[in-house]
Tab-separated table of C-alpha atoms and ligand atoms in Angstrom:
chain	number	residue	atom	x	y	z
A	21	MET	CA	326.644	168.590	144.576
A	22	ASN	CA	323.735	166.258	143.564
A	23	LEU	CA	320.268	166.421	145.026
A	24	LEU	CA	319.487	162.723	145.168
A	25	ASP	CA	316.364	161.156	146.611
A	26	SER	CA	316.191	157.701	148.279
A	27	PHE	CA	315.213	156.173	144.790
A	28	GLY	CA	318.335	157.624	143.194
A	29	ARG	CA	316.708	160.267	141.230
A	30	LYS	CA	318.819	163.308	140.697
A	31	HIS	CA	317.150	166.753	140.837
A	32	THR	CA	318.232	169.467	138.509
A	33	TYR	CA	315.000	171.328	137.703
A	34	LEU	CA	313.077	173.731	139.873
A	35	ARG	CA	309.773	175.210	138.778
A	36	ILE	CA	308.854	178.421	140.764
A	37	SER	CA	305.378	179.851	140.984
A	38	VAL	CA	306.048	183.497	141.173
A	39	THR	CA	302.282	184.443	141.817
A	40	ASP	CA	299.088	182.514	142.077
A	41	ARG	CA	297.192	185.399	140.363
A	42	CYS	CA	296.005	185.075	136.876
A	43	ASN	CA	294.141	187.196	134.377
A	44	PHE	CA	292.574	184.099	132.817
A	45	ARG	CA	290.303	181.571	134.527
A	46	CYS	CA	291.064	178.472	132.282
A	47	VAL	CA	288.229	175.829	132.731
A	48	TYR	CA	290.613	173.196	133.677
A	49	CYS	CA	292.700	175.206	136.065
A	50	LEU	CA	290.823	177.697	138.015
A	51	PRO	CA	287.112	177.820	139.410
A	52	GLU	CA	284.824	180.158	137.454
A	53	HIS	CA	284.720	182.737	140.295
A	54	GLY	CA	288.392	182.447	141.049
A	55	VAL	CA	290.144	181.447	144.222
A	56	LYS	CA	291.250	183.531	147.214
A	57	TRP	CA	294.617	184.991	146.228
A	58	THR	CA	297.458	184.527	148.558
A	59	SER	CA	298.022	187.746	150.282
A	60	LYS	CA	300.844	189.884	148.901
A	61	SER	CA	302.806	189.754	152.227
A	62	ASP	CA	302.974	185.970	152.104
A	63	ILE	CA	304.346	185.763	148.471
A	64	LEU	CA	308.048	185.483	148.291
A	65	SER	CA	309.713	188.814	147.272
A	66	TYR	CA	312.221	188.638	144.306
A	67	GLU	CA	315.146	188.928	146.705
A	68	GLU	CA	313.768	185.869	148.734
A	69	ILE	CA	313.281	183.890	145.459
A	70	ALA	CA	316.861	184.721	144.301
A	71	HIS	CA	318.231	183.748	147.703
A	72	ILE	CA	316.418	180.396	147.798
A	73	VAL	CA	317.549	179.726	144.094
A	74	HIS	CA	321.042	180.533	145.057
A	75	VAL	CA	320.930	177.761	147.714
A	76	PHE	CA	319.248	175.310	145.220
A	77	ALA	CA	321.941	176.032	142.601
A	78	GLN	CA	324.578	175.152	145.149
A	79	LEU	CA	322.764	171.824	145.494
A	80	GLY	CA	322.787	171.020	141.714
A	81	ILE	CA	319.718	172.757	140.310
A	82	GLN	CA	320.580	173.908	136.785
A	83	LYS	CA	317.210	174.611	135.178
A	84	LEU	CA	314.474	176.977	136.272
A	85	ARG	CA	311.040	177.620	134.995
A	86	LEU	CA	308.998	180.663	136.191
A	87	THR	CA	305.295	179.817	136.193
A	88	GLY	CA	302.199	180.507	138.284
A	89	GLY	CA	299.485	181.692	138.123
A	90	GLU	CA	300.476	183.910	135.176
A	91	PRO	CA	304.148	185.012	135.725
A	92	THR	CA	303.787	188.119	133.579
A	93	MET	CA	301.047	189.418	135.914
A	94	ARG	CA	303.692	190.029	138.658
A	95	ALA	CA	305.243	193.500	138.498
A	96	ASP	CA	308.610	193.849	137.195
A	97	ILE	CA	308.982	190.212	136.438
A	98	CYS	CA	312.059	191.121	134.154
A	99	THR	CA	313.967	192.152	137.348
A	100	LEU	CA	313.559	188.538	138.607
A	101	VAL	CA	314.519	187.063	135.280
A	102	ALA	CA	317.661	189.064	134.994
A	103	SER	CA	318.781	188.185	138.622
A	104	LEU	CA	318.120	184.486	138.351
A	105	CYS	CA	320.139	184.421	135.040
A	106	GLN	CA	323.112	185.770	136.980
A	107	ILE	CA	323.084	182.967	139.553
A	108	GLN	CA	326.102	180.721	139.250
A	109	GLY	CA	325.175	177.151	138.168
A	110	VAL	CA	321.847	178.209	136.667
A	111	ARG	CA	322.096	177.242	132.982
A	112	GLU	CA	318.597	178.023	131.810
A	113	VAL	CA	315.723	180.405	133.081
A	114	ASN	CA	312.486	179.583	131.189
A	115	MET	CA	308.940	180.695	131.616
A	116	THR	CA	305.376	179.209	130.871
A	117	THR	CA	302.878	181.817	130.130
A	118	ASN	CA	299.349	182.116	128.687
A	119	GLY	CA	300.909	184.618	126.086
A	120	TYR	CA	298.425	187.251	126.628
A	121	THR	CA	300.804	189.909	127.620
A	122	LEU	CA	303.606	188.968	125.286
A	123	PRO	CA	302.939	191.657	122.640
A	124	LYS	CA	304.373	194.020	125.126
A	125	MET	CA	306.334	191.798	127.367
A	126	ALA	CA	308.282	189.609	124.860
A	127	GLN	CA	310.934	192.304	124.281
A	128	PRO	CA	311.762	193.250	127.952
A	129	LEU	CA	311.781	189.541	128.863
A	130	TYR	CA	314.242	188.763	126.020
A	131	ASP	CA	316.243	191.732	127.120
A	132	ALA	CA	316.383	190.369	130.729
A	133	GLY	CA	317.952	187.111	129.421
A	134	LEU	CA	314.994	184.755	128.790
A	135	ARG	CA	315.250	182.702	125.644
A	136	LYS	CA	312.673	180.041	126.028
A	137	LEU	CA	308.909	180.302	126.463
A	138	ASN	CA	306.280	177.664	126.721
A	139	ILE	CA	302.931	179.238	125.695
A	140	SER	CA	299.656	177.680	126.571
A	141	LEU	CA	297.223	177.489	123.702
A	142	ASP	CA	294.503	174.892	123.779
A	143	THR	CA	292.616	175.834	120.644
A	144	LEU	CA	292.844	178.236	117.606
A	145	ASP	CA	289.086	178.580	117.522
A	146	LYS	CA	288.328	182.077	118.717
A	147	GLU	CA	284.897	181.269	120.389
A	148	LEU	CA	286.251	178.146	122.012
A	149	PHE	CA	289.353	180.000	123.338
A	150	HIS	CA	287.038	182.635	124.720
A	151	LYS	CA	284.965	179.938	126.494
A	152	MET	CA	288.065	177.981	127.776
A	153	SER	CA	289.899	180.992	129.014
A	154	ARG	CA	286.536	182.369	130.474
A	155	GLY	CA	286.264	185.601	128.633
A	156	PHE	CA	289.604	186.308	126.929
A	157	SER	CA	290.330	186.885	123.227
A	158	ILE	CA	292.942	184.778	121.373
A	159	GLY	CA	294.254	187.744	119.339
A	160	PRO	CA	296.848	189.060	121.845
A	161	VAL	CA	298.156	185.429	122.367
A	162	LEU	CA	298.634	184.891	118.518
A	163	ASP	CA	300.362	188.344	118.333
A	164	GLY	CA	302.381	187.490	121.219
A	165	ILE	CA	303.632	184.250	119.627
A	166	GLU	CA	304.595	186.020	116.500
A	167	LYS	CA	306.291	188.773	118.477
A	168	ALA	CA	308.204	186.182	120.395
A	169	LEU	CA	309.203	184.269	117.239
A	170	SER	CA	310.413	187.484	115.541
A	171	LEU	CA	312.782	188.107	118.491
A	172	GLY	CA	314.230	184.733	118.398
A	173	PHE	CA	312.595	182.961	121.337
A	174	VAL	CA	312.564	179.246	121.238
A	175	LEU	CA	308.887	178.327	121.691
A	176	LYS	CA	306.839	175.400	122.787
A	177	ILE	CA	303.102	175.375	122.815
A	178	ASN	CA	301.352	173.518	125.666
A	179	ALA	CA	297.793	172.229	124.960
A	180	VAL	CA	295.463	170.538	127.343
A	181	MET	CA	292.735	168.385	125.666
A	182	LEU	CA	289.300	167.952	127.259
A	183	LYS	CA	286.782	165.364	126.171
A	184	GLY	CA	284.064	166.851	124.243
A	185	ILE	CA	285.490	170.341	124.422
A	186	ASN	CA	288.521	170.975	122.215
A	187	GLU	CA	289.696	167.642	120.723
A	188	GLN	CA	288.915	168.922	117.265
A	189	SER	CA	291.708	171.465	117.968
A	190	ILE	CA	294.492	168.798	117.719
A	191	LEU	CA	295.217	168.950	114.013
A	192	PRO	CA	294.839	172.679	113.596
A	193	LEU	CA	297.321	173.110	116.418
A	194	LEU	CA	299.695	170.589	114.635
A	195	ASP	CA	299.465	172.687	111.514
A	196	PHE	CA	299.976	175.967	113.264
A	197	CYS	CA	303.064	174.761	115.087
A	198	ALA	CA	304.475	173.053	111.985
A	199	LEU	CA	304.271	176.329	109.977
A	200	ARG	CA	306.189	178.155	112.695
A	201	ASN	CA	308.727	175.490	113.664
A	202	ILE	CA	307.266	175.333	117.234
A	203	GLU	CA	307.252	172.064	119.223
A	204	LEU	CA	303.743	171.123	120.270
A	205	ARG	CA	303.114	169.480	123.564
A	206	PHE	CA	300.069	167.797	124.808
A	207	ILE	CA	299.609	167.775	128.637
A	208	GLU	CA	297.116	165.418	130.011
A	209	TYR	CA	294.415	166.967	132.061
A	210	MET	CA	294.921	166.502	135.667
A	211	PRO	CA	291.706	166.656	137.818
A	212	PHE	CA	292.488	169.050	140.590
A	213	ASP	CA	289.126	168.405	142.282
A	214	VAL	CA	286.230	166.119	141.503
A	215	ARG	CA	284.904	168.479	138.810
A	216	TRP	CA	285.472	166.535	135.731
A	217	HIS	CA	286.845	163.348	134.250
A	218	GLN	CA	287.434	164.642	130.859
A	219	CYS	CA	291.132	163.590	130.412
A	220	VAL	CA	292.097	162.742	126.884
A	221	THR	CA	294.997	160.508	127.347
A	222	SER	CA	298.119	160.749	125.433
A	223	THR	CA	297.558	157.451	123.957
A	224	GLU	CA	294.139	158.732	122.582
A	225	ILE	CA	295.890	161.832	121.098
A	226	GLN	CA	298.654	159.617	119.562
A	227	THR	CA	296.098	157.296	118.010
A	228	TYR	CA	294.240	160.153	116.488
A	229	ILE	CA	297.428	161.779	115.039
A	230	SER	CA	298.671	158.469	113.794
A	231	LYS	CA	295.621	158.172	111.513
A	232	ARG	CA	296.936	161.000	109.474
A	233	TYR	CA	300.763	161.218	110.222
A	234	THR	CA	303.829	159.026	111.199
A	235	LEU	CA	304.881	159.408	114.777
A	236	SER	CA	308.541	158.400	115.381
A	237	PRO	CA	309.778	158.341	119.043
A	238	LEU	CA	312.793	160.471	119.795
A	239	SER	CA	315.267	159.932	122.648
A	240	SER	CA	315.234	162.716	125.524
A	241	ASP	CA	318.127	164.312	126.977
A	242	SER	CA	318.510	164.817	130.859
A	243	LEU	CA	317.016	168.413	130.807
A	244	SER	CA	314.091	167.683	128.555
A	245	GLY	CA	311.783	166.704	131.452
A	246	PRO	CA	308.968	164.248	131.362
A	247	SER	CA	307.849	164.780	127.821
A	248	GLN	CA	307.898	161.814	125.437
A	249	THR	CA	308.719	163.402	122.095
A	250	TYR	CA	307.947	162.116	118.650
A	251	TRP	CA	308.990	163.347	115.152
A	252	VAL	CA	306.143	163.929	112.820
A	253	SER	CA	307.939	163.300	109.496
A	254	GLU	CA	305.182	164.654	107.143
A	255	LYS	CA	305.101	168.046	109.067
A	256	LYS	CA	308.781	168.052	109.935
A	257	MET	CA	308.153	168.913	113.523
A	258	LYS	CA	308.281	167.633	117.136
A	259	VAL	CA	305.098	166.750	119.194
A	260	GLY	CA	305.476	165.889	122.827
A	261	PHE	CA	303.174	164.270	125.325
A	262	ILE	CA	303.345	164.793	128.998
A	263	SER	CA	301.305	162.081	130.621
A	264	PRO	CA	301.192	162.368	134.356
A	265	LEU	CA	298.248	160.116	134.596
A	266	SER	CA	298.170	157.421	131.838
A	267	ASN	CA	302.112	156.994	131.814
A	268	ARG	CA	303.466	158.240	135.030
A	269	PHE	CA	307.037	159.547	134.618
A	270	CYS	CA	307.565	159.407	138.400
A	271	SER	CA	310.611	156.991	138.071
A	272	SER	CA	312.572	159.631	136.019
A	273	CYS	CA	311.152	162.779	137.760
A	274	ASN	CA	313.968	165.368	138.132
A	275	ARG	CA	311.706	168.274	139.206
A	276	LEU	CA	310.918	170.101	142.358
A	277	ARG	CA	308.572	172.900	142.897
A	278	LEU	CA	308.534	176.071	144.876
A	279	SER	CA	305.187	177.553	145.639
A	280	CYS	CA	304.542	181.367	145.607
A	281	LYS	CA	304.771	181.252	149.420
A	282	GLY	CA	308.012	179.504	149.329
A	283	GLU	CA	306.900	175.891	150.116
A	284	LEU	CA	308.964	173.235	148.440
A	285	ARG	CA	306.913	170.376	146.832
A	286	THR	CA	308.841	167.335	145.814
A	287	CYS	CA	305.644	166.254	143.770
A	288	LEU	CA	302.747	168.248	142.527
A	289	ALA	CA	300.614	165.630	144.272
A	290	HIS	CA	302.127	165.778	147.785
A	291	GLU	CA	301.890	168.414	150.275
A	292	GLU	CA	304.819	169.064	152.418
A	293	ALA	CA	306.128	171.429	155.048
A	294	PRO	CA	307.798	173.571	156.368
A	295	SER	CA	308.087	176.395	154.009
A	296	LEU	CA	311.484	177.481	152.862
A	297	GLY	CA	310.184	181.006	152.650
A	298	ALA	CA	309.340	180.821	156.377
A	299	LEU	CA	312.658	179.523	157.151
A	300	LEU	CA	314.248	182.349	155.349
A	301	ARG	CA	311.951	184.928	157.176
A	302	ASN	CA	312.988	183.296	160.334
A	303	ASN	CA	316.652	184.112	159.601
A	304	ALA	CA	317.718	180.521	158.831
A	305	THR	CA	321.082	180.254	157.571
A	306	ASP	CA	321.846	178.901	154.058
A	307	ARG	CA	323.110	175.707	155.785
A	308	GLU	CA	319.783	175.221	157.473
A	309	ILE	CA	317.820	175.866	154.285
A	310	LYS	CA	320.104	173.456	152.418
A	311	TYR	CA	319.525	170.792	155.116
A	312	GLN	CA	315.832	171.302	154.883
A	313	ILE	CA	315.871	170.855	151.065
A	314	GLN	CA	317.929	167.816	151.232
A	315	LYS	CA	315.764	166.197	153.884
A	316	GLN	CA	312.654	166.899	151.859
A	317	VAL	CA	314.218	165.604	148.668
A	318	LEU	CA	315.300	162.369	150.572
A	319	GLY	CA	311.708	161.964	151.712
A	320	LYS	CA	310.250	162.257	148.292
A	321	LYS	CA	307.784	159.574	147.517
A	322	GLU	CA	308.300	157.078	144.756
A	323	GLY	CA	305.329	158.399	142.870
A	324	HIS	CA	301.759	159.744	142.942
A	325	PHE	CA	298.587	157.674	142.864
A	326	CYS	CA	296.431	159.851	140.562
A	327	GLU	CA	294.521	157.748	138.033
A	328	VAL	CA	292.667	158.675	134.839
A	329	GLU	CA	289.752	156.582	135.905
A	330	SER	CA	289.393	157.567	139.599
A	331	GLY	CA	290.398	161.125	139.094
A	332	THR	CA	292.106	161.152	142.408
A	333	PRO	CA	292.360	164.760	143.306
A	334	PHE	CA	295.610	166.572	143.620
A	335	GLN	CA	295.948	168.480	146.913
A	336	GLY	CA	296.079	172.316	146.474
A	337	VAL	CA	295.511	174.802	143.665
A	338	MET	CA	297.715	174.465	140.508
A	339	THR	CA	298.278	178.241	140.415
A	340	GLN	CA	299.681	178.377	143.931
A	341	ILE	CA	301.954	175.361	143.436
A	342	GLY	CA	302.902	176.271	139.972
A	343	GLY	CA	301.641	174.167	136.931
B	25	SAM	N1	299.525	180.726	133.272
B	25	SAM	C1	300.536	180.095	132.712
B	25	SAM	C2	300.050	179.227	131.498
B	25	SAM	O1	298.843	179.009	131.429
B	25	SAM	O2	300.935	178.830	130.717
B	25	SAM	C3	301.445	179.240	133.607
B	25	SAM	C4	300.784	178.578	134.731
B	25	SAM	S1	299.711	177.207	134.169
B	25	SAM	C5	299.053	176.489	135.712
B	25	SAM	C6	300.936	176.121	133.562
B	25	SAM	C7	300.503	174.914	132.831
B	25	SAM	O3	299.711	174.168	133.460
B	25	SAM	C8	299.702	175.377	131.449
B	25	SAM	O4	300.313	174.916	130.430
B	25	SAM	C9	298.374	174.777	131.807
B	25	SAM	O5	297.844	174.441	130.463
B	25	SAM	C10	298.658	173.685	132.694
B	25	SAM	N2	297.547	173.371	133.413
B	25	SAM	C11	296.770	173.979	134.291
B	25	SAM	N3	295.735	173.228	134.826
B	25	SAM	C12	295.902	171.933	134.413
B	25	SAM	C13	295.395	170.700	134.668
B	25	SAM	N4	294.306	170.671	135.581
B	25	SAM	N5	295.766	169.725	134.082
B	25	SAM	C14	296.940	169.672	133.323
B	25	SAM	N6	297.477	170.883	133.065
B	25	SAM	C15	297.088	171.948	133.550
B	26	SF4	FE1	295.824	181.030	134.377
B	26	SF4	FE2	297.496	179.450	133.273
B	26	SF4	FE3	295.739	178.431	135.035
B	26	SF4	FE4	294.989	179.342	132.683
B	26	SF4	S1	296.360	177.643	133.024
B	26	SF4	S2	294.016	179.749	134.491
B	26	SF4	S3	296.289	180.928	132.270
B	26	SF4	S4	297.405	179.860	135.453
């Protein structure tokens, strides 16, 4: 079955925020003093997540990504990974993590069936990392990367560049990833409130890299998501650009998001209701849940209206929705 919207976009990819909690307080993601966490009783249990994913899989969802918040902060996350990997129709279960717990968690995650990890790393500079994560040390993240590589995980590094803060990290990150055969992806900073307008656009980063290296565009497959990927011939590596603001990928968007409370968002930028979690807790049948999903997907808007210049705020907190 295909999950099509009224613009003919087929949805095969679900991102699941398993918790809004996080050990870090990255400057571009969470306010310095944190946010009020969602109460534990409102957060979907693993059984509820698996139930909802089962329904999504029947509707054509093939690829899942566990995110948050920090997914490895949730107790027994490996239990969830293992159960999602069993669901018929699910071809991939991946995770986005800040990598801090990977020295310990990489092995159990691998054993649970996870094979691909996106690790967020915005700089290799110890002090800057400490500043950007608001108080954390880069050591465990780097150890976690090495551990994951040694186990055979396929890794991607996600980096957010902020004007005047970490642009000088672009080339060192390229070197780091090239040496380890890791794809590096630059994600444009999305202003979640009116705090900053420090987005370094993908074009700016490409121009910067191109002064040193040759970027040749690669074609993307149906599960590769919104990243525009290039081959850096001198470094023999891939570098991707995710440009939600400067080069919106709305026309080919194949993703849906499930918040930690079970709300389905058809776009990061649009708030919708009701919650699939609430339906489940009110004993809705799978048929009713399917109907609600199809209805929301059919009503998915053509695009979002966030701009680099105006910094139009997204509604909601990234960690609850799942970045
Ligand atoms: N804690 C995990 C991590 O950091 O990888 C997963 C959740 S985090 C919200 C997922 C991704 O969203 C990270 O790669 C992070 O860099 C990115 N992100 C967070 N806030 C962002 C923002 N305002 N604009 C663009 N990307 C953002
Ligand atoms: Fe936490 Fe990830 Fe947000 Fe950083 S980007 S504060 S690690 S959820």
